[in-house]
Structures are given as C-alpha cells and as structure tokens.
CSV table of C-alpha atoms in Angstrom, one decimal:
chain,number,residue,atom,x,y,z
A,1,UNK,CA,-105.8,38.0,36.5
A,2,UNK,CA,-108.4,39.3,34.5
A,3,UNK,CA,-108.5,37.9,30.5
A,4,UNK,CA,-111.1,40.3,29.1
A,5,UNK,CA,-109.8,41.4,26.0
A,6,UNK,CA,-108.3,45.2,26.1
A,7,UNK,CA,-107.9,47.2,22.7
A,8,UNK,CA,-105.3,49.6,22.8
A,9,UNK,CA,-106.0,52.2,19.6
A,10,UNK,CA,-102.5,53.8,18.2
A,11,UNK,CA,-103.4,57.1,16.3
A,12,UNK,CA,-100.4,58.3,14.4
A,13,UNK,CA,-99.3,60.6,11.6
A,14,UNK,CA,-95.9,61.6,11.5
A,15,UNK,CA,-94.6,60.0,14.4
A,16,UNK,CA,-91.6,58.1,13.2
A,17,UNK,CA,-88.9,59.3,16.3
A,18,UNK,CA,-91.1,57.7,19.0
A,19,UNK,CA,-93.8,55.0,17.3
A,20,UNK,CA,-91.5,52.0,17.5
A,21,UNK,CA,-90.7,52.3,21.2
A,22,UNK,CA,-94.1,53.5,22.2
A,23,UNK,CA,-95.3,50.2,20.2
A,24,UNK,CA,-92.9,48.1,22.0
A,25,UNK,CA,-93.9,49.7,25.3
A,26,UNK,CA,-97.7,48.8,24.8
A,27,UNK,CA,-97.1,44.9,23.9
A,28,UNK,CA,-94.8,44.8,27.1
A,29,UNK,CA,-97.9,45.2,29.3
A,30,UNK,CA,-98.6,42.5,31.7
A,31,UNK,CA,-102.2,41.6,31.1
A,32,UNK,CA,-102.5,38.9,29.4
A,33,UNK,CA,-105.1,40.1,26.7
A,34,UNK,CA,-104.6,42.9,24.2
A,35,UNK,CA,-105.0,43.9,20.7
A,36,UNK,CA,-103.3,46.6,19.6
A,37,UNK,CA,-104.8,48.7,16.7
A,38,UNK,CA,-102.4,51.1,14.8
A,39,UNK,CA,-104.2,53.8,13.2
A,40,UNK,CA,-101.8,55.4,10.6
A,41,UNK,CA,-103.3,58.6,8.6
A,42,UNK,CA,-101.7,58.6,5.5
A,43,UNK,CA,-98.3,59.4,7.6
A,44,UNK,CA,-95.3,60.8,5.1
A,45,UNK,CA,-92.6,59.5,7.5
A,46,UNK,CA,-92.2,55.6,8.3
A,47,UNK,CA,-94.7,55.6,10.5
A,48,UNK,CA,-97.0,53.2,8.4
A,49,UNK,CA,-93.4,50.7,7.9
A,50,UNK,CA,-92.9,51.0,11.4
A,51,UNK,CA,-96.5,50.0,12.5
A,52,UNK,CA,-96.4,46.6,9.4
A,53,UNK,CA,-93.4,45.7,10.6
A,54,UNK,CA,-95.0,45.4,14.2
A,55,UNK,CA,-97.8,43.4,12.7
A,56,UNK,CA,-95.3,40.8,10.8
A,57,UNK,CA,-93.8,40.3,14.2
A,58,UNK,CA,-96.8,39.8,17.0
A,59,UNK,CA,-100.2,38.8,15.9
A,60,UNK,CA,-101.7,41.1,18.4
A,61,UNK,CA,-101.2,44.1,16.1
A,62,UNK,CA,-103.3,45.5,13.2
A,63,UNK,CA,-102.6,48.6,11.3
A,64,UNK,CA,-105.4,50.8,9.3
A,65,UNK,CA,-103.8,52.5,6.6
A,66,UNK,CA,-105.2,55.7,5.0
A,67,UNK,CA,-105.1,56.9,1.9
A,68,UNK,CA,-105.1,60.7,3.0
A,69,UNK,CA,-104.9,62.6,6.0
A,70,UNK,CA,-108.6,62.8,7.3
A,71,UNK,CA,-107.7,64.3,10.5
A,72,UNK,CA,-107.1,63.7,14.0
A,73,UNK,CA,-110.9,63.1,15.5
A,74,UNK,CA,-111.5,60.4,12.3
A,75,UNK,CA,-107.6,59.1,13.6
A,76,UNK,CA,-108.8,58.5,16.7
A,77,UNK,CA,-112.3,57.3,16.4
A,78,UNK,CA,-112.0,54.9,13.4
A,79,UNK,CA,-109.8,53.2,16.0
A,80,UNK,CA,-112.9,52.7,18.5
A,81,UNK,CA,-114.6,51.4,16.1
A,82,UNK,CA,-112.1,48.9,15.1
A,83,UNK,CA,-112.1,47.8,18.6
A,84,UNK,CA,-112.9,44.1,19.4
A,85,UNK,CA,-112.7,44.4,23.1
A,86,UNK,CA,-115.0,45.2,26.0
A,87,UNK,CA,-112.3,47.7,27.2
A,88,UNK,CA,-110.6,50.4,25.4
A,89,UNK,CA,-107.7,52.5,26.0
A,90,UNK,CA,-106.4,55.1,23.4
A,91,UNK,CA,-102.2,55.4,23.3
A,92,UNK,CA,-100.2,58.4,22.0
A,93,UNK,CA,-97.4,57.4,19.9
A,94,UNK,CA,-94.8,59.9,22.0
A,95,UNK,CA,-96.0,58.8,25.4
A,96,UNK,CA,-95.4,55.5,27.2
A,97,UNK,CA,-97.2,53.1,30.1
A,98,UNK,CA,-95.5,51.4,32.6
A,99,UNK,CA,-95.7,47.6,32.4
A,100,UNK,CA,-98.7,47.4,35.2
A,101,UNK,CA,-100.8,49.9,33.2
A,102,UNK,CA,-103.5,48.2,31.7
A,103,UNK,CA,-103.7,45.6,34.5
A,104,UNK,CA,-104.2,47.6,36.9
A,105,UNK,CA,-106.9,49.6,35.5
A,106,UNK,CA,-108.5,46.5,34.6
A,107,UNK,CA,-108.6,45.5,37.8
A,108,UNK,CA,-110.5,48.6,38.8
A,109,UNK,CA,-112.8,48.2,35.7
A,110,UNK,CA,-113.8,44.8,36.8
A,111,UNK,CA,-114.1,45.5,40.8
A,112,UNK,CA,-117.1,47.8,40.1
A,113,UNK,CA,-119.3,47.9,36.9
A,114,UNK,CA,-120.1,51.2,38.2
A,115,UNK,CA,-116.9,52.7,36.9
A,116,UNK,CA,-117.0,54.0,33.6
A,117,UNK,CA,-113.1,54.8,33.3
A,118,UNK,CA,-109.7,53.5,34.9
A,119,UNK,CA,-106.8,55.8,34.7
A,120,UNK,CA,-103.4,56.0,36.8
A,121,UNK,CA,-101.6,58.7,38.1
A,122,UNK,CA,-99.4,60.8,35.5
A,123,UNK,CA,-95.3,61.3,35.5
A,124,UNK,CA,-94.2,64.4,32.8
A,125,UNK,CA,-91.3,63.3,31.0
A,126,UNK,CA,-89.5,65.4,28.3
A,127,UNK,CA,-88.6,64.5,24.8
A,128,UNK,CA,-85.4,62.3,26.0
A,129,UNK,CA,-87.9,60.6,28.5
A,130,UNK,CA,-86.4,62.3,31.6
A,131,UNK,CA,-89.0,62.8,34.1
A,132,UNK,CA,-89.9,66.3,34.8
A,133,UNK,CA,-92.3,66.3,37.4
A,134,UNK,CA,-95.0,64.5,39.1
A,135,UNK,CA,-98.6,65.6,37.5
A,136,UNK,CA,-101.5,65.5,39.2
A,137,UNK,CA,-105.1,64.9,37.7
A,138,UNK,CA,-107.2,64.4,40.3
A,139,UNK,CA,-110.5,63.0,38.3
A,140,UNK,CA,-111.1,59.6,41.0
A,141,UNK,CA,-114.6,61.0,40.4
A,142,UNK,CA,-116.9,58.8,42.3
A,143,UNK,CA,-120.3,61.0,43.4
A,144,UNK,CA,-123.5,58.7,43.0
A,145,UNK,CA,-125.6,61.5,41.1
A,146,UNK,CA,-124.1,61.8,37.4
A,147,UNK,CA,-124.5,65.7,37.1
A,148,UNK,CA,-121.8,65.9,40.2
A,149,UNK,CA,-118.9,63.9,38.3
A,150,UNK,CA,-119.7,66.4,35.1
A,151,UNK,CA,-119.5,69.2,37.8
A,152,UNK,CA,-116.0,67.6,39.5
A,153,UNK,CA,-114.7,66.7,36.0
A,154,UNK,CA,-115.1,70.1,34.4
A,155,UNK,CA,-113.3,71.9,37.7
A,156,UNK,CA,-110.7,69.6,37.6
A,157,UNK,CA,-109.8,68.7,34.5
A,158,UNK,CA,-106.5,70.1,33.5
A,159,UNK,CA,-104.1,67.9,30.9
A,160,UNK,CA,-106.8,65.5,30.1
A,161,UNK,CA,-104.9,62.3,30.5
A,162,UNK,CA,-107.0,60.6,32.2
A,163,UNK,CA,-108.8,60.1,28.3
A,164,UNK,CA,-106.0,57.7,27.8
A,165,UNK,CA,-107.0,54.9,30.2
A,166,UNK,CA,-108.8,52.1,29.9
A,167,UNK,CA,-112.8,52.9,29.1
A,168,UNK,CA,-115.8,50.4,28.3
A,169,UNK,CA,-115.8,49.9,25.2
A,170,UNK,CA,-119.6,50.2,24.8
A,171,UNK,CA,-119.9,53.4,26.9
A,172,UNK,CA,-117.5,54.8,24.7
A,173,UNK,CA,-118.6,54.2,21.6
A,174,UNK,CA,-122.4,55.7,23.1
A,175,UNK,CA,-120.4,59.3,23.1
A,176,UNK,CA,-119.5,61.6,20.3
A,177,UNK,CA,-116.0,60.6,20.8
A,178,UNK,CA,-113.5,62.7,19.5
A,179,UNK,CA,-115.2,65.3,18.0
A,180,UNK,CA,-114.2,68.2,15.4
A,181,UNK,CA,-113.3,71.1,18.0
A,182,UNK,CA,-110.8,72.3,20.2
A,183,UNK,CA,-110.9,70.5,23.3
A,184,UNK,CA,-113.4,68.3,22.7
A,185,UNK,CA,-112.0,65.7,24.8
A,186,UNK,CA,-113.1,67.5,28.1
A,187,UNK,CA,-116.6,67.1,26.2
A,188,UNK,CA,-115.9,63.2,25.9
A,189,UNK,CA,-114.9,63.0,29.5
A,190,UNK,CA,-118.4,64.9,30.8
A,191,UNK,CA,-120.0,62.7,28.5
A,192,UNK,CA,-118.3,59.7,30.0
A,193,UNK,CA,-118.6,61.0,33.5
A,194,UNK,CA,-122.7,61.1,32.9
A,195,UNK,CA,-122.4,57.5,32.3
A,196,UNK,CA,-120.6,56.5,35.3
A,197,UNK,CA,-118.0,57.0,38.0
A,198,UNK,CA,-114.1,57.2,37.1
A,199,UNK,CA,-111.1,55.5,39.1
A,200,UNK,CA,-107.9,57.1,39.8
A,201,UNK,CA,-105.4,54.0,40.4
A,202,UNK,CA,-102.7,55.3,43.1
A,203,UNK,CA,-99.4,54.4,41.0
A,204,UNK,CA,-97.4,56.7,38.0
A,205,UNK,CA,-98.0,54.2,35.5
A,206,UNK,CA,-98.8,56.8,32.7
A,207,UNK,CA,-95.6,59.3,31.1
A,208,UNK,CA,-96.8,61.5,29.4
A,209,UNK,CA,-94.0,63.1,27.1
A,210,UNK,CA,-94.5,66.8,26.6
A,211,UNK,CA,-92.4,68.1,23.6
A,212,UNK,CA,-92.2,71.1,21.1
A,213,UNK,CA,-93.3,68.1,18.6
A,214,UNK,CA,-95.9,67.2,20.3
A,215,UNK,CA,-99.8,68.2,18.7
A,216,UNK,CA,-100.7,70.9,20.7
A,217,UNK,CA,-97.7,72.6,20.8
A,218,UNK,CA,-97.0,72.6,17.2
A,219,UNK,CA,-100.4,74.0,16.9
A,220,UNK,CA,-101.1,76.9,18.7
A,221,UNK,CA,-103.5,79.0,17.0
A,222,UNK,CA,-107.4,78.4,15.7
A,223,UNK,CA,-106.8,77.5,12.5
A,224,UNK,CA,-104.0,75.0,12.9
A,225,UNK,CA,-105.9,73.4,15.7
A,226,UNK,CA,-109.0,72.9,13.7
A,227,UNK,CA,-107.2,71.6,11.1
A,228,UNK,CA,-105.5,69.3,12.8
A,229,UNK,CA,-109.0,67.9,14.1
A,230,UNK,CA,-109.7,67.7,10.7
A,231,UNK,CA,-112.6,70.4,10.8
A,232,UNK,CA,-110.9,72.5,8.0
A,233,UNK,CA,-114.0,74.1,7.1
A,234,UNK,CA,-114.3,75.9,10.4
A,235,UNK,CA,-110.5,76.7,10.3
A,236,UNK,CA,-109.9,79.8,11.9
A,237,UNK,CA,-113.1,80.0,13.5
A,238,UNK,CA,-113.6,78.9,17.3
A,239,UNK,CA,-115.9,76.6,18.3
A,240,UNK,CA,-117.3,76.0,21.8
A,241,UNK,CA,-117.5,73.2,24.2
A,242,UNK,CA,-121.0,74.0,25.4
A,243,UNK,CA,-122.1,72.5,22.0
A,244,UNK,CA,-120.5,69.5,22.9
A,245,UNK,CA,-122.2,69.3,26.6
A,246,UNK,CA,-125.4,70.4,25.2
A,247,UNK,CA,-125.0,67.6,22.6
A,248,UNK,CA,-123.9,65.4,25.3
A,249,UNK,CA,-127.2,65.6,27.6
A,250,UNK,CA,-129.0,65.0,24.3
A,251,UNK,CA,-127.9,62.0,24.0
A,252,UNK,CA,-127.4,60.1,27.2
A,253,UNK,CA,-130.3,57.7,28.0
A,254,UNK,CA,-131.5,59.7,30.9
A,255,UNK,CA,-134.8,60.5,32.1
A,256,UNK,CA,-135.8,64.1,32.2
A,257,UNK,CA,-134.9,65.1,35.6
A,258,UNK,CA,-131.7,63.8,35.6
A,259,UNK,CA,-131.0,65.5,31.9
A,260,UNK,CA,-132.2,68.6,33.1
A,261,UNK,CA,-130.0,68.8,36.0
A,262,UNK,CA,-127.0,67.6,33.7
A,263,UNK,CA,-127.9,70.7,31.5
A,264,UNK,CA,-128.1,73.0,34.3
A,265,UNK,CA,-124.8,71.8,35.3
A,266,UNK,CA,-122.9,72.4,32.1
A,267,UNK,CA,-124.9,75.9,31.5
A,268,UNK,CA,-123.2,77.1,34.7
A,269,UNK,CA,-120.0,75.2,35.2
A,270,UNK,CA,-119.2,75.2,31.4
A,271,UNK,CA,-118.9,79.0,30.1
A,272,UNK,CA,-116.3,79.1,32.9
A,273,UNK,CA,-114.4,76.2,32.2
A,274,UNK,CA,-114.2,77.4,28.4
A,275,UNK,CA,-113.2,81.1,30.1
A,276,UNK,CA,-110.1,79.1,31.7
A,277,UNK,CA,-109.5,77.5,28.9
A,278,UNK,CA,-109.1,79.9,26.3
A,279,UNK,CA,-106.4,81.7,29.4
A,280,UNK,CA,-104.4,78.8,29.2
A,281,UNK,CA,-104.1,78.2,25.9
A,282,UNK,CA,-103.6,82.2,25.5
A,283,UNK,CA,-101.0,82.0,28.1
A,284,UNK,CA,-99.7,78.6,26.1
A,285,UNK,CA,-99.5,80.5,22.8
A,286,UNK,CA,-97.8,83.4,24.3
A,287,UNK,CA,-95.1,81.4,25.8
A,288,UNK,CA,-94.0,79.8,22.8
A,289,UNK,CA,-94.2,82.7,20.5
C-alpha cells in the first residue's frame, strides 16, 4: 500500500447536522496516510466545536478557524494551501466516501504520473443517506493531446464530482482553484484536464448527499450564488466561464501551439457548455420555486 501522504480539505460553514459523521467517515479510510484539514468560516452553528473536538481526539486533524465569513472559494482554497501532502482531495461536510476511497485513487495516482486526477464512480443519496440512484460521470478522460480532455471534460461534465477526488497537490495549486464565479469548478477541471489525464476507478465509493440544505440548492439565483462564492461585489451580476478557460490557457506552461489549440478548444466548446448550463440551472431554479 501506498504511504504518500493524502490531505483531505473539510470546507464548512453551517454544517452542524452532518460535519461529525462526515468527519468520522473521512478518518475511517483505509490508507494509511492522511491529514485532515478542517476549514471552518466563521460557522454560527457548532460546526467549529464539532471540528476541535475532532482535533483533541486524532492528531491527524487540524481546524482553520475564521474570524468572518470570507466565502466559499477562500473556504476552499485556503485549505490547498494548508495542504502538506503530495495528493489532495477536497470533502463536502454532507457527503460521505466509502472506506476504499482514497486508496483506491491512490493507487491510480501512483500507477501513472500521467494522471492528473483519481476519482470513483458516484452513488446519490438523500438527506437520510438512502441511496437514490446510481450517477454517472463519465470524465476517465485519458486522450494523449491535452486540448482533447478539455474538449471531453466540458461535454461531459455534469455534477462535477469528480473535483472531489484525489488531485496532485502541485498541479492543483498551479490552477486558479476555486474561483469567484458560478461554476468555476468546471473551469478548475479544464484547467486540470490541460495538465494531464483523469482516472475513473470502477467502484461507488463516492455518496454524494443531495438535499434542499445543500449549497446549490439553497442558492438558486445570481446574487445568492455570488455571494456565497464570496464575490459580493459582482452579486447579481453573471459572470462567465470563458474568463476562466481563457485565464486557464494563460497560464498553463505550454508552448504556443499547444495554447492555441487549447484556446480554440474552449472558444468553441465553451459558449455551449455555458448555454447548457445556464438551462439547467434555469430548469433547477424553476423546479424549486
């Protein structure tokens, strides 16, 4: 079994009714090696008790407190770059891995330096944990040329889970990360899919809770959405993903052949992936108004 050191980064705000299990469920994985990184933003629940009371009991866990809510994207990223570990993986405090998670995207990671990302197939569970369905993501996104995995990812990419498995830590931390717009994790995951190939390990090992609590669907509308990605000075006002691929070609290490094909890529492909996604999250908003 591997030992390279994975750190798992626990945004939270809020998120009292499933942190502690979601925190139990993360230091029950079998790999060996793992730090787990609590990232509380100034939460009004008992979030931050739950998460220092994790700490007092395993030594594996580290909480960064906040004196205010900054926002989701500085939630997230801060937690990157607390990281200490060549691998990363990101946790939602309402979802939950099985035990084999991390190991087994490890195991991908390490079988090919080639691959950038490790995720495993998704189960939907509700807000009891009940499964719901099977999910399908379908990102094992392994073309040679870089501008044809940001072409596969952007036709494929649906729920985004696959931005929850385990990532080098170094590629990672070469993107924008989370940034402050809607969506901008399908901008993270072109960005990652320029800088290698991703891995789709066969087993459900991710549950992925989907709940009227959850982030996006307590926040339907532009404004809420910004805000919650802490962009409250655009509140209210869209912004694209095409800045974020056209940002993203900028700065991948890439000669100018390959950058211009990645631009060409995202200048076709990416108006109509933003088209389908502003019809699904019309058709999102509708259905819970």
């Amino acid at each position: 079994m591997s030992d390279s050191l994975v750190s798992i980064g626990l945004p939270v705000y809020n998120g009292a009714d499933y942190l502690e299990t979601a925190i139990e469920n993360l230091l029950s994985q079998t790999h060996s090696e793992i730090e787990l990184i609590i990232a509380d933003n100034a939460s009004t629940d008992r979030s931050l008790e739950i998460a220092q009371s994790a700490a007092d009991r395993d030594a594996r866990v580290r909480v960064l407190p906040a004196q205010e809510n900054l926002g989701a994207a500085w939630n997230y990223n801060r937690a990157v770059e607390s990281a200490t570990g060549p691998y990363f993986k990101w946790a939602a405090h309402d979802d939950l891995c099985e035990p084999t998670y991390v190991e087994r995207c490890v195991e991908a990671l390490d079988a090919d330096d080639g691959r950038v990302l490790a995720y495993p197939k998704t189960v939907i569970i509700n807000e009891h944990g009940d499964r719901v369905r099977d999910y399908e993501d379908n990102l094992d996104i392994g073309h040679a040329s870089a501008s044809a995995r940001a072409a596969a990812l952007m036709w494929r990419v649906g729920l985004c889970n696959a931005v929850f498995g385990v990532i080098r830590t170094e590629a990672l931390r070469d993107t924008a990360m989370i940034g402050l717009f809607d969506s901008s994790d399908v901008s993270l995951l072109a960005e990652l899919a320029l800088r290698g190939r991703f891995h789709e390990v066969p087993e459900r090992l991710f549950l992925r809770r989907r709940h009227m609590g959850a982030s996006r669907k307590a926040n339907t509308d532009a404004r809420s959405v910004a805000a919650w990605f802490g962009d409250s000075a655009k509140a209210g006002r869209s912004r694209s993903l095409l800045g974020g691929y056209a940002a993203a070609v900028r700065r991948w290490d890439a000669g100018p052949v390959e950058k211009a094909k990645a631009a060409a890529v995202f200048a076709t492909v990416g108006p109509l992936t933003e088209i389908r996604w502003h019809l699904r999250n019309r058709r999102r908003t509708r259905a819970q108004s």
